[in-house]
């Protein structure tokens, strides 16, 4: 394990975090103290924390929302067999979504950096233009990447559109790349050397102890072994199932309730998206096909968004059902 | 007279938008104020990442009272007309004045618009400015509907006069104008109030904000130079980066660091690009060796440790970035050593250039053939030009260009040298994209020129063949730039090439090949090909008859099958002529001269066109030139009218024996002399001499018109004189189409 002590700027602070999990726990505590519901990861394979229904779906409609959670994220093409100091096919994002975006969101965010041991008086924090767009989710927003001493530590976005719907009110989304941020705060040069739990714990574990083997196995799986025919079939199944679920009438004959199955359908959209990523990593999707696949996933995301705004959490009430849908984007 | 101070305080404005936003704010507000009747002495706009500021000096305190008179209908006009007038003026009938007019009594509306106080006007203008500000991209935030580039937090709007300072009352979606602002986000975040622009600028400075971006640029540049100088190094100048960095900080502090020894072997452009693109660092060069050895980063604050922590963090990020670059560099060199640059580009077969124009590899094959063909024109060895064409795009498959697309071409030249390819090939890798813009240098090396032309001509003819032409502001394939590139390559190197001859077989090949590789039913329509029921794509087909093959490169036979080929070719040439006009206009050759030259034969030989246009421009600047044009026009007008009237064309040649006056005889002689001089001069492309010969006609023509009446009663004389005018026209038009020249 590396010994960052003499060079780590944060060690001068007695309250500096000592491990990866310490940083996660501090973020949890911080955002809990700011009133966010601390959720758990979504139980599906996703490419980024944004895919969690707590972000994608909850950013739709007018119902206020404030949530924070860790989301394990998978990007099959980024696998490097655990050898690259900075790249992983499975990593963690910390995600905060608050709707409507509060006026002091930047200050709240800076407070979270202080909470994980970044001394704002010694570091250079900058908000550098970076507009966010997710072609698969039909979503975009404006914001920044946040730099700490020239290093990107977070994405900060004001959602403008999701699933083709204008966001009204606007959600503020914060995404922290946890490994990179933690490596910086802890002064670690290779992700696998990062202390996962306290280095002085009876059984100290590094990130590598926990994940190196998994990175190797998934790199091999992603690049060489995944059966592309099965993946393709699953993609098509997920697409079909998504559309099937959305074709049901809202009235459920069994319960007698109005139940729009937006979230189960959205699960299928998430699946399709991940399967597409796997196919992409296997190199079986050509440049021209790529756009077509992205378009298919986006079509699902849009339909799910259309469905979600027909649910109470998405702002549906028996009254709104009669009024024309005004949340739909004009363009 | 009062001064006005406006500050719009927001979350961080993208650096690239600040310059335009400053100017737009100044223009929108001052235009609005002036339109509402206020006058000001001076206005200056400023920006930092978090604020847009406008300071207006010497603003009038109120707008003048305006009296407006409008004439209405006659008092006897129908009721409807009078009612309409009342509606449009907002007056009642007893408020109208009745005045006597030539035709009777007429209603007049006299409206007095009282002057308004400045604050009311300012509030209106500023609100409109904020609500309609043309940001390239704007957003909403929270639960509101206001749009701004990022959330807008505060409006400072202060009118200052001898009497004191007053806040202009204004409330936009809950943001109330006040007299307060904030300093640096981290170093002086507290709110403070201001009383004037001077007070504002001074207080901002003590709150660690340099308001003026030009001053921030100066601070950054001076600090950077000083840091480098102290170590015997120099900062690589980069105006664009300087402006960008000044838009990212309110309180710039330059910090210098060294590039680790490991990375010094990387090409300087790679170091520079990586540092600039990812980190916004300035490069620091050792003037003795030319190597990039260090960097300057600009922080947005002072710290207790004098930036030590910040610099250390930046070094760490840089080291990770340069490790990547070094990995790409070494990886690419390995590929080149084992497979050669051509091998590096093998994967281009799988990269689509455009779905209607095939893969990059197919495109390269076309460029190779064309470069070989053009080579003799540029003075390049055909084999060398072909060799260069085969590898100039290979670096698109290199890891380095994958990461830094802006290094395309340059990396190719490094890799070509690493492989030991001829210098001309390496230079072509780097230079064949040039010229990229109107100010980019034109390559002169014959191999580079041949490949550069082939590349651009393939692109242009290809997109013309598939009807993907630029429209309005849309030019996604940068075809205007490509055409301008061809024009500058041809003119800059004085190349003599008839573009139509080069374009025709290319357009033809694009169209014919695409046609053949297209739908099977098309192919079967051309022959008696039978497609079996169970045919699967990719399977081989048996021809039972013979396909009448069209040679794709044979324009003449292809155009019989594809008549629109001729339109495409003509359209592409017109496109070139339009680009040429724009280009020559910048060289002070007027449009009418270009038109006069372009309608002459050989207009696809750009070097010839320009020679002719330059001679004509010079000619028209002389007295003889302008007068001759008058004489020519007069002759042409009389002749055209007579021809229309008589329904004949006077082109039989005038007979000197009917010459009646001395002036007429002199003109005959002058025309003979001019003809004798002009023909050989034109043959030799000595346009100046041809025009000088034409200029000699000025005096005889003028004298002729003064002394002779064309439309004489004697029909023989009249016809002969008209035929004489026809000779004038013919001789003049052999030099340029003077009917197109204005004046």
mmCIF file of C-alpha atoms in Angstrom, chain A residues 159-325:
data_model
loop_
_atom_site.group_PDB
_atom_site.id
_atom_site.type_symbol
_atom_site.label_atom_id
_atom_site.label_comp_id
_atom_site.label_asym_id
_atom_site.label_seq_id
_atom_site.Cartn_x
_atom_site.Cartn_y
_atom_site.Cartn_z
ATOM 1 C CA UNK A 159 -31.379 19.469 -15.655
ATOM 2 C CA UNK A 160 -33.305 21.125 -18.460
ATOM 3 C CA UNK A 161 -34.835 18.124 -20.183
ATOM 4 C CA UNK A 162 -35.212 14.433 -19.373
ATOM 5 C CA UNK A 163 -36.822 11.821 -21.588
ATOM 6 C CA UNK A 164 -37.857 14.612 -23.924
ATOM 7 C CA UNK A 165 -39.773 16.441 -21.160
ATOM 8 C CA UNK A 166 -38.860 19.935 -20.014
ATOM 9 C CA UNK A 167 -37.859 19.807 -16.337
ATOM 10 C CA UNK A 168 -40.232 22.104 -14.461
ATOM 11 C CA UNK A 169 -39.075 22.789 -11.846
ATOM 12 C CA UNK A 170 -35.415 22.258 -12.583
ATOM 13 C CA UNK A 171 -33.454 19.660 -10.617
ATOM 14 C CA UNK A 172 -29.895 20.282 -9.524
ATOM 15 C CA UNK A 173 -27.740 17.188 -9.940
ATOM 16 C CA UNK A 174 -24.317 16.580 -8.403
ATOM 17 C CA UNK A 175 -22.203 13.613 -9.398
ATOM 18 C CA UNK A 176 -18.951 12.770 -7.672
ATOM 19 C CA UNK A 177 -16.609 10.195 -9.203
ATOM 20 C CA UNK A 178 -15.819 8.609 -5.887
ATOM 21 C CA UNK A 179 -12.607 6.713 -6.693
ATOM 22 C CA UNK A 180 -10.935 9.664 -8.351
ATOM 23 C CA UNK A 181 -12.037 12.099 -5.667
ATOM 24 C CA UNK A 182 -10.940 9.746 -2.885
ATOM 25 C CA UNK A 183 -7.579 9.052 -4.508
ATOM 26 C CA UNK A 184 -6.982 12.774 -4.615
ATOM 27 C CA UNK A 185 -8.054 13.435 -1.046
ATOM 28 C CA UNK A 186 -6.116 10.439 0.260
ATOM 29 C CA UNK A 187 -3.057 11.143 -1.892
ATOM 30 C CA UNK A 188 -3.072 7.722 -3.581
ATOM 31 C CA UNK A 189 -1.571 7.173 -7.047
ATOM 32 C CA UNK A 190 -3.096 3.825 -7.997
ATOM 33 C CA UNK A 191 -6.716 3.055 -7.290
ATOM 34 C CA UNK A 192 -5.904 -0.507 -6.271
ATOM 35 C CA UNK A 193 -3.665 0.821 -3.478
ATOM 36 C CA UNK A 194 -6.350 2.959 -1.930
ATOM 37 C CA UNK A 195 -7.340 1.982 1.617
ATOM 38 C CA UNK A 196 -10.918 0.778 1.475
ATOM 39 C CA UNK A 197 -11.430 0.578 5.239
ATOM 40 C CA UNK A 198 -9.282 2.143 7.947
ATOM 41 C CA UNK A 199 -5.617 1.297 7.331
ATOM 42 C CA UNK A 200 -5.248 0.591 11.042
ATOM 43 C CA UNK A 201 -8.218 -1.754 11.228
ATOM 44 C CA UNK A 202 -7.438 -5.322 12.389
ATOM 45 C CA UNK A 203 -7.981 -6.463 8.814
ATOM 46 C CA UNK A 204 -7.015 -3.523 6.590
ATOM 47 C CA UNK A 205 -8.349 -3.866 3.047
ATOM 48 C CA UNK A 206 -7.329 -1.950 -0.039
ATOM 49 C CA UNK A 207 -9.541 -1.215 -3.028
ATOM 50 C CA UNK A 208 -7.503 -3.850 -4.841
ATOM 51 C CA UNK A 209 -8.232 -6.441 -2.154
ATOM 52 C CA UNK A 210 -11.905 -5.880 -2.778
ATOM 53 C CA UNK A 211 -12.049 -5.341 -6.520
ATOM 54 C CA UNK A 212 -8.892 -6.318 -8.418
ATOM 55 C CA UNK A 213 -10.050 -9.830 -9.106
ATOM 56 C CA UNK A 214 -13.485 -8.679 -10.176
ATOM 57 C CA UNK A 215 -11.922 -6.151 -12.569
ATOM 58 C CA UNK A 216 -9.864 -8.908 -14.194
ATOM 59 C CA UNK A 217 -12.831 -11.217 -14.546
ATOM 60 C CA UNK A 218 -15.189 -8.616 -15.904
ATOM 61 C CA UNK A 219 -12.565 -7.220 -18.288
ATOM 62 C CA UNK A 220 -12.201 -10.650 -19.795
ATOM 63 C CA UNK A 221 -15.960 -11.162 -19.830
ATOM 64 C CA UNK A 222 -16.693 -7.746 -21.333
ATOM 65 C CA UNK A 223 -14.080 -7.847 -24.046
ATOM 66 C CA UNK A 224 -13.940 -11.501 -25.040
ATOM 67 C CA UNK A 225 -16.423 -13.836 -23.465
ATOM 68 C CA UNK A 226 -19.863 -12.242 -23.369
ATOM 69 C CA UNK A 227 -22.036 -14.109 -25.861
ATOM 70 C CA UNK A 228 -23.104 -11.428 -28.282
ATOM 71 C CA UNK A 229 -25.999 -13.389 -29.697
ATOM 72 C CA UNK A 230 -27.476 -13.825 -26.258
ATOM 73 C CA UNK A 231 -26.848 -10.166 -25.492
ATOM 74 C CA UNK A 232 -28.571 -9.121 -28.694
ATOM 75 C CA UNK A 233 -31.535 -11.329 -27.888
ATOM 76 C CA UNK A 234 -31.726 -9.895 -24.383
ATOM 77 C CA UNK A 235 -31.583 -6.409 -25.799
ATOM 78 C CA UNK A 236 -34.510 -7.120 -28.009
ATOM 79 C CA UNK A 237 -36.397 -8.855 -25.211
ATOM 80 C CA UNK A 238 -35.897 -5.890 -22.899
ATOM 81 C CA UNK A 239 -37.080 -3.550 -25.610
ATOM 82 C CA UNK A 240 -40.163 -5.660 -26.209
ATOM 83 C CA UNK A 241 -40.950 -6.049 -22.525
ATOM 84 C CA UNK A 242 -40.606 -2.325 -21.931
ATOM 85 C CA UNK A 243 -43.099 -1.523 -24.657
ATOM 86 C CA UNK A 244 -45.364 -4.350 -23.561
ATOM 87 C CA UNK A 245 -45.545 -3.039 -19.978
ATOM 88 C CA UNK A 246 -46.402 0.417 -21.201
ATOM 89 C CA UNK A 247 -49.183 -0.864 -23.420
ATOM 90 C CA UNK A 248 -51.364 -1.866 -20.469
ATOM 91 C CA UNK A 249 -54.322 0.370 -19.669
ATOM 92 C CA UNK A 250 -53.851 2.394 -16.466
ATOM 93 C CA UNK A 251 -56.800 0.772 -14.696
ATOM 94 C CA UNK A 252 -55.692 -2.426 -12.938
ATOM 95 C CA UNK A 253 -58.628 -4.888 -12.880
ATOM 96 C CA UNK A 254 -57.204 -6.812 -9.892
ATOM 97 C CA UNK A 255 -56.709 -3.962 -7.420
ATOM 98 C CA UNK A 256 -59.191 -1.618 -9.005
ATOM 99 C CA UNK A 257 -56.468 1.054 -8.802
ATOM 100 C CA UNK A 258 -54.925 3.220 -11.423
ATOM 101 C CA UNK A 259 -51.430 1.763 -11.850
ATOM 102 C CA UNK A 260 -49.144 2.944 -14.647
ATOM 103 C CA UNK A 261 -46.143 0.576 -14.703
ATOM 104 C CA UNK A 262 -43.569 3.276 -15.429
ATOM 105 C CA UNK A 263 -40.830 1.922 -13.202
ATOM 106 C CA UNK A 264 -40.967 -1.750 -14.240
ATOM 107 C CA UNK A 265 -40.869 -0.529 -17.826
ATOM 108 C CA UNK A 266 -37.957 1.739 -16.996
ATOM 109 C CA UNK A 267 -36.089 -1.274 -15.552
ATOM 110 C CA UNK A 268 -36.229 -2.767 -19.027
ATOM 111 C CA UNK A 269 -34.912 0.460 -20.506
ATOM 112 C CA UNK A 270 -31.968 0.331 -18.053
ATOM 113 C CA UNK A 271 -31.356 -3.259 -19.078
ATOM 114 C CA UNK A 272 -31.367 -2.400 -22.751
ATOM 115 C CA UNK A 273 -28.929 0.397 -22.119
ATOM 116 C CA UNK A 274 -26.482 -1.837 -20.256
ATOM 117 C CA UNK A 275 -26.770 -4.585 -22.854
ATOM 118 C CA UNK A 276 -25.958 -2.036 -25.505
ATOM 119 C CA UNK A 277 -22.848 -1.034 -23.529
ATOM 120 C CA UNK A 278 -21.775 -4.676 -23.359
ATOM 121 C CA UNK A 279 -22.309 -5.162 -27.085
ATOM 122 C CA UNK A 280 -20.303 -2.015 -27.694
ATOM 123 C CA UNK A 281 -17.440 -3.334 -25.562
ATOM 124 C CA UNK A 282 -17.498 -6.564 -27.544
ATOM 125 C CA UNK A 283 -16.896 -4.436 -30.633
ATOM 126 C CA UNK A 284 -19.817 -5.852 -32.584
ATOM 127 C CA UNK A 285 -21.586 -2.556 -33.129
ATOM 128 C CA UNK A 286 -20.479 -0.514 -36.114
ATOM 129 C CA UNK A 287 -20.356 3.250 -36.126
ATOM 130 C CA UNK A 288 -23.586 3.590 -38.066
ATOM 131 C CA UNK A 289 -25.423 0.934 -36.036
ATOM 132 C CA UNK A 290 -24.308 2.660 -32.865
ATOM 133 C CA UNK A 291 -26.547 5.658 -33.479
ATOM 134 C CA UNK A 292 -29.462 3.392 -34.225
ATOM 135 C CA UNK A 293 -29.046 1.478 -30.923
ATOM 136 C CA UNK A 294 -28.751 4.696 -28.949
ATOM 137 C CA UNK A 295 -31.911 5.887 -30.665
ATOM 138 C CA UNK A 296 -33.748 2.706 -29.662
ATOM 139 C CA UNK A 297 -32.777 3.110 -26.010
ATOM 140 C CA UNK A 298 -33.723 6.772 -26.121
ATOM 141 C CA UNK A 299 -37.122 5.890 -27.534
ATOM 142 C CA UNK A 300 -37.677 3.599 -24.531
ATOM 143 C CA UNK A 301 -36.488 6.264 -22.084
ATOM 144 C CA UNK A 302 -38.910 8.745 -23.601
ATOM 145 C CA UNK A 303 -41.826 6.361 -23.352
ATOM 146 C CA UNK A 304 -40.951 5.631 -19.719
ATOM 147 C CA UNK A 305 -40.771 9.355 -19.008
ATOM 148 C CA UNK A 306 -44.151 9.820 -20.697
ATOM 149 C CA UNK A 307 -45.515 7.077 -18.455
ATOM 150 C CA UNK A 308 -43.934 8.404 -15.266
ATOM 151 C CA UNK A 309 -45.614 11.791 -15.612
ATOM 152 C CA UNK A 310 -48.866 9.808 -15.666
ATOM 153 C CA UNK A 311 -48.145 8.601 -12.096
ATOM 154 C CA UNK A 312 -48.730 10.516 -8.844
ATOM 155 C CA UNK A 313 -44.966 10.822 -8.156
ATOM 156 C CA UNK A 314 -44.612 12.283 -11.610
ATOM 157 C CA UNK A 315 -47.190 14.938 -10.829
ATOM 158 C CA UNK A 316 -50.336 13.199 -12.053
ATOM 159 C CA UNK A 317 -53.562 13.965 -10.225
ATOM 160 C CA UNK A 318 -57.066 13.156 -11.302
ATOM 161 C CA UNK A 319 -57.310 16.848 -12.292
ATOM 162 C CA UNK A 320 -54.197 17.011 -14.431
ATOM 163 C CA UNK A 321 -55.368 14.019 -16.387
ATOM 164 C CA UNK A 322 -58.015 16.201 -17.976
ATOM 165 C CA UNK A 323 -55.759 19.135 -18.749
ATOM 166 C CA UNK A 324 -53.502 18.878 -21.780
ATOM 167 C CA UNK A 325 -49.968 17.776 -21.002
#
